Short mmCIF file of C-alpha atoms in Angstrom, two decimals:
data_model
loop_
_atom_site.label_atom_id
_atom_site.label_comp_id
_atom_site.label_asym_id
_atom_site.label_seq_id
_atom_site.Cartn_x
_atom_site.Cartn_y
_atom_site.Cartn_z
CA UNK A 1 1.21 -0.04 -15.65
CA UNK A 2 0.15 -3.24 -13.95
CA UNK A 3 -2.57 -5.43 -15.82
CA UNK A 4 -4.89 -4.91 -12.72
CA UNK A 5 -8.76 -4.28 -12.86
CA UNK A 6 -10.54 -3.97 -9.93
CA UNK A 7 -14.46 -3.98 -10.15
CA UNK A 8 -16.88 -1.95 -10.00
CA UNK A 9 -14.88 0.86 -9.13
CA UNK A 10 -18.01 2.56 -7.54
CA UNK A 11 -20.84 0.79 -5.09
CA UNK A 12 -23.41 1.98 -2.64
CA UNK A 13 -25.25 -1.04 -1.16
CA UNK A 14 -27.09 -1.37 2.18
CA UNK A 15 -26.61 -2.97 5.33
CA UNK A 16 -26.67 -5.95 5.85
CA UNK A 17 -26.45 -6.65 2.16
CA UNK A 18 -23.15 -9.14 0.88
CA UNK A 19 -20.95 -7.44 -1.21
CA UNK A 20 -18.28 -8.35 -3.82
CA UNK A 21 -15.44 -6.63 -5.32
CA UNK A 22 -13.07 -8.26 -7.97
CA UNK A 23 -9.81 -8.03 -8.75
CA UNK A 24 -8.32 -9.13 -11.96
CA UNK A 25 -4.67 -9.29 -13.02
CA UNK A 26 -3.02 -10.09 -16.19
CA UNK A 27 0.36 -10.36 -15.08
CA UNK A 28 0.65 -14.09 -13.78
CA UNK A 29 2.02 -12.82 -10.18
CA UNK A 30 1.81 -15.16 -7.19
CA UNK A 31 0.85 -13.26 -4.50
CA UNK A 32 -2.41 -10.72 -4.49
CA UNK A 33 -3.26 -8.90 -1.35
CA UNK A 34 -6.87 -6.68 -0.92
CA UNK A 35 -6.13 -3.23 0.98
CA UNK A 36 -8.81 -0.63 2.75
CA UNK A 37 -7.73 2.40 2.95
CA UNK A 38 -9.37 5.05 5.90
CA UNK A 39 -8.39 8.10 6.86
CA UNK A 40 -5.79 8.41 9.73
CA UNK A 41 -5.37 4.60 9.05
CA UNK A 42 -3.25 4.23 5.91
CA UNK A 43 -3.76 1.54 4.17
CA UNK A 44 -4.44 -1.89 5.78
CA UNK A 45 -4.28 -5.28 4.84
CA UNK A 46 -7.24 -7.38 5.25
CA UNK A 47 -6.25 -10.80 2.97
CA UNK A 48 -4.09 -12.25 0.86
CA UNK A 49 -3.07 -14.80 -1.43
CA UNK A 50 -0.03 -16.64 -2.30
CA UNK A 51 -1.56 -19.03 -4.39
CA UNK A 52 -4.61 -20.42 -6.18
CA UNK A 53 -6.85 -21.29 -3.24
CA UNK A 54 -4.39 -20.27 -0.40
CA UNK A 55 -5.33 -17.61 1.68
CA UNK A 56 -4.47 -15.98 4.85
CA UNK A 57 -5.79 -13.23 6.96
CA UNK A 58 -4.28 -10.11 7.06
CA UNK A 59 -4.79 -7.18 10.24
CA UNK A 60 -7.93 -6.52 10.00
CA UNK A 61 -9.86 -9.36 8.44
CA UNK A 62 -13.35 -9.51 10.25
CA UNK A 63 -16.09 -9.29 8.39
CA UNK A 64 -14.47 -9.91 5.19
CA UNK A 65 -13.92 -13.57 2.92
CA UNK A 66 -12.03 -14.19 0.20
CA UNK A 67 -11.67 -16.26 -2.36
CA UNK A 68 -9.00 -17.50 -5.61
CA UNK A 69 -9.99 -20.22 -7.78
CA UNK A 70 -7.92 -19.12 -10.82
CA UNK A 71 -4.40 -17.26 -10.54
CA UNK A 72 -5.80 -14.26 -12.37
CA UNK A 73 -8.95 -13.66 -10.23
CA UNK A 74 -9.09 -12.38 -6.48
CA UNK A 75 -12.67 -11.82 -4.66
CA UNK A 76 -13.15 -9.90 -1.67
CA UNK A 77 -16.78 -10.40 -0.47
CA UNK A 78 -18.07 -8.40 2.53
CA UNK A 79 -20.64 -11.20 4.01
CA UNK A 80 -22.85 -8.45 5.89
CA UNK A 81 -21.79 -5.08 4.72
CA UNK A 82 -21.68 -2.66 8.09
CA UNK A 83 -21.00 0.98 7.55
CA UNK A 84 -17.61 0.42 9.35
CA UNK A 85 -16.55 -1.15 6.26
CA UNK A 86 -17.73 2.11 4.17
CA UNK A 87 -13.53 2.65 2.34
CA UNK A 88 -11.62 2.48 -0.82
CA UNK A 89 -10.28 -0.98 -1.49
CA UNK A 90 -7.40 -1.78 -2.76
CA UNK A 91 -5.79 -4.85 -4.37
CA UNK A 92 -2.13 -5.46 -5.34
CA UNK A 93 -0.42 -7.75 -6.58
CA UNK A 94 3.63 -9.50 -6.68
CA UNK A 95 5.88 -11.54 -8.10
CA UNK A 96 6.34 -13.95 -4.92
CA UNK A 97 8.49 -14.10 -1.73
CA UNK A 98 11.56 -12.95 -3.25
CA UNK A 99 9.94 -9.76 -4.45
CA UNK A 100 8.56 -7.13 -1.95
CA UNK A 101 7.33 -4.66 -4.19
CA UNK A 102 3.28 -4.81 -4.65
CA UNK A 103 1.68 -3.03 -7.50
CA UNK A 104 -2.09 -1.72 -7.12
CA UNK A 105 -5.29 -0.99 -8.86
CA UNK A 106 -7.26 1.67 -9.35
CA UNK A 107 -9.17 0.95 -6.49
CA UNK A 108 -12.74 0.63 -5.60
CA UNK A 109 -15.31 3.06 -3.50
CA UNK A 110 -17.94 1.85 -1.02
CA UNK A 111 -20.29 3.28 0.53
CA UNK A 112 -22.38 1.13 2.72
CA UNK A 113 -25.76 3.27 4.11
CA UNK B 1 -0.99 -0.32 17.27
CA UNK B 2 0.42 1.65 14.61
CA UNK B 3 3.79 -0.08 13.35
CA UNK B 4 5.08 2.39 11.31
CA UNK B 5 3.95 6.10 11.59
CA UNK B 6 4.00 9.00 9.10
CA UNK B 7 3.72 12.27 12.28
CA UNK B 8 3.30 14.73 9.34
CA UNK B 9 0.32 14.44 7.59
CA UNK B 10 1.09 17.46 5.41
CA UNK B 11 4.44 19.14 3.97
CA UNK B 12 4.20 22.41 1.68
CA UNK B 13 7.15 23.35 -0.34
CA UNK B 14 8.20 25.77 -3.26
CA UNK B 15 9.07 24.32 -6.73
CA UNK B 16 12.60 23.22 -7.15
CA UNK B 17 13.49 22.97 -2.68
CA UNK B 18 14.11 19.88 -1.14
CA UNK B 19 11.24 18.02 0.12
CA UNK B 20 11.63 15.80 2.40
CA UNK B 21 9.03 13.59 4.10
CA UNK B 22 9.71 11.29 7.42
CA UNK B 23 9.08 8.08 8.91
CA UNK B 24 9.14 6.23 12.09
CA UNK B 25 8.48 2.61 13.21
CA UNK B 26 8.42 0.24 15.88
CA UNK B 27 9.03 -3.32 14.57
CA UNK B 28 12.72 -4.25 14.46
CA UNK B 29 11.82 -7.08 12.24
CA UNK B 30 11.09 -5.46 9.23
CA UNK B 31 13.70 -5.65 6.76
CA UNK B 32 12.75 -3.89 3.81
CA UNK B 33 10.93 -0.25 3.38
CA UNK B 34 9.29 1.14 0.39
CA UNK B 35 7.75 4.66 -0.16
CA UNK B 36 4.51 4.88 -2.65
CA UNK B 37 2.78 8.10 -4.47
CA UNK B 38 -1.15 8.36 -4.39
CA UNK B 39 -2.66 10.77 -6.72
CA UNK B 40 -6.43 11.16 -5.81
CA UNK B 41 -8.80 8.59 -6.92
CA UNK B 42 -5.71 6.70 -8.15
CA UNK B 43 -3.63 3.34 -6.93
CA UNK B 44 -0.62 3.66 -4.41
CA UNK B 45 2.16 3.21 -6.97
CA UNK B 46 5.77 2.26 -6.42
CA UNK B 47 8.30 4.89 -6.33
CA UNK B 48 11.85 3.85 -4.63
CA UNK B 49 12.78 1.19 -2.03
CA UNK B 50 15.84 0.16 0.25
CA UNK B 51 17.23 -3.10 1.98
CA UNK B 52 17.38 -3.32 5.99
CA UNK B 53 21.30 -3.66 4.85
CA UNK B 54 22.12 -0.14 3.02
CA UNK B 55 21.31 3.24 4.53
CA UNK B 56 21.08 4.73 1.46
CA UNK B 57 19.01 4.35 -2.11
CA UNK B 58 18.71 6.69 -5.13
CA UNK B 59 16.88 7.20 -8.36
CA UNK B 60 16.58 10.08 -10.09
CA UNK B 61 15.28 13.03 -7.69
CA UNK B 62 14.37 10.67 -5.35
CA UNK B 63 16.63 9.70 -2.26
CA UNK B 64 15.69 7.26 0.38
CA UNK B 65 17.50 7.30 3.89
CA UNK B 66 17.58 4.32 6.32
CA UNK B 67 18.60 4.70 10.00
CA UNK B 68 17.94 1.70 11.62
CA UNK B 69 19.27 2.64 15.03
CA UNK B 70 16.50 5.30 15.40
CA UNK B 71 13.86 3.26 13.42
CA UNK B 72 13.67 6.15 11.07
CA UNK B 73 13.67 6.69 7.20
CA UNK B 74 13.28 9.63 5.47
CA UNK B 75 12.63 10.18 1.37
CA UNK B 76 14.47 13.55 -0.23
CA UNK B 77 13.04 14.88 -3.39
CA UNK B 78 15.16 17.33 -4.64
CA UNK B 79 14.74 19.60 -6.91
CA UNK B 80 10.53 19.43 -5.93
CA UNK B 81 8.42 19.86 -9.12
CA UNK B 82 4.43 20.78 -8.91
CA UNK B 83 3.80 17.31 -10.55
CA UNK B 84 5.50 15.78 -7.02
CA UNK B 85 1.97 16.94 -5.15
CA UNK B 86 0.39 13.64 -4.20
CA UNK B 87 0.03 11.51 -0.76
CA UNK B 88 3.13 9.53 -0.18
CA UNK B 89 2.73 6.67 1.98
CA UNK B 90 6.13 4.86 3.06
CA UNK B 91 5.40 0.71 4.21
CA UNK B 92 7.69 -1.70 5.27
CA UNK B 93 7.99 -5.40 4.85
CA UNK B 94 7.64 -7.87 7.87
CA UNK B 95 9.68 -11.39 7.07
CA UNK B 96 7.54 -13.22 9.32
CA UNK B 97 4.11 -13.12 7.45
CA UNK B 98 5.69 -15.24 4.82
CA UNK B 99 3.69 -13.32 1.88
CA UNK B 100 6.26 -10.08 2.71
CA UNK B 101 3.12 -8.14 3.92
CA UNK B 102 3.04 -4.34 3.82
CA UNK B 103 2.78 -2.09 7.01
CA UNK B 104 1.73 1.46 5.71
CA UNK B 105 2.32 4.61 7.58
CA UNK B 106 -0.87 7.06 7.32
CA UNK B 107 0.59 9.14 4.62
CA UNK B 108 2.07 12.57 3.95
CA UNK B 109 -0.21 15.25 1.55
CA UNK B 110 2.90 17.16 -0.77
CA UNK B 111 2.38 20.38 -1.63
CA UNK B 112 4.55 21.65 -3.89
CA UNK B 113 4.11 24.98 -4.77
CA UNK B 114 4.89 26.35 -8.16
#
């Protein structure tokens, strides 16, 4: 198993409310991406990281911010949480450029009312 | 636009057949395809991979299948066991993004019927 924790694994908040979901990773790996997954979608990538405080946007990034001050730690916050954004979210992690596998928590459930 | 595309969202077969699950895609680019498990209210987790360079990778009961002409891979399980029920998503890798990002097809539900 991966060392990866995602937090909290459960949230109902409210429109219009900010939202933040952690991921935390004990493996020392470069790059950590954060995933929604919808139905008929798949999974999608909305950030990612390939090093402490570099980020890029992934496909489908409105909406969301992110944030890595420490190699371990990767924060997906939802600035205004819309009930388009009601998914599970994912985070992985890998190695680097040279490796293409990604490894992922547990996930984590919101529902945004 | 849906880059890589999983047409059958479910696939029922009887322990110990071949299962095999499908996928298309668009992007010529990619150069590297992986196929993941999902067990409800679990992670995607990593089950077998090939190169844009073989047409062919195995591991145990698990057989991936590259043709690149047709944009098309395909993952054999053989013999299926009950434990094989899951979603299996297959992704593929785009060179270009730098960070190899993931493209995930919509999934497959496996049934695998004891």
């Amino acid at each position: 198993d991966a060392g990866i924790t995602q937090s909290p694994r459960h949230k109902v908040t409210e429109t219009g409310t900010p939202v933040t979901l952690r991921c935390h990773q004990t493996e020392n790996h470069r790059y950590m991406y954060w995933y929604r997954q919808d139905p008929g979608h798949g999974l999608r990538l909305i950030h990612y990281s390939y090093g402490v405080k570099d980020t890029d946007k992934g496909e489908v990034s409105d909406g969301y911010s992110v944030s890595r001050s420490k190699t371990e730690d990767f924060l997906l916050t939802l600035e205004s949480a819309t009930s388009s954004q009601t998914s599970v979210y994912f985070c992985a992690i890998s190695w680097g450029q040279d490796a293409y596998e990604q490894y992922f928590g547990p996930g984590t459930r919101l529902t945004v009312t | 636009d849906q880059q890589v595309k999983q047409n059958s969202p479910s696939l029922s077969v009887q322990e110990g057949r071949i299962s095999i699950l499908n996928c298309d895609y668009t992007n010529s680019m990619f150069d590297y395809f992986l196929w993941y498990k999902k067990y409800p209210a679990e992670g995607p987790t990593f089950l077998i991979s090939i190169s844009s360079i073989k047409d062919k990778n195995e591991d145990g009961r698990f057989t991936v299948f590259l043709n690149k002409s047709a944009k098309h891979l395909s993952l054999h399980i053989v013999p299926s066991q009950p434990g094989d029920s899951a979603v299996y998503f297959c992704a593929a890798s785009d060179p270009q993004t730098g960070a190899n990002n993931l493209f995930f097809g919509t999934g497959t539900r496996l049934t695998v019927i004891p």
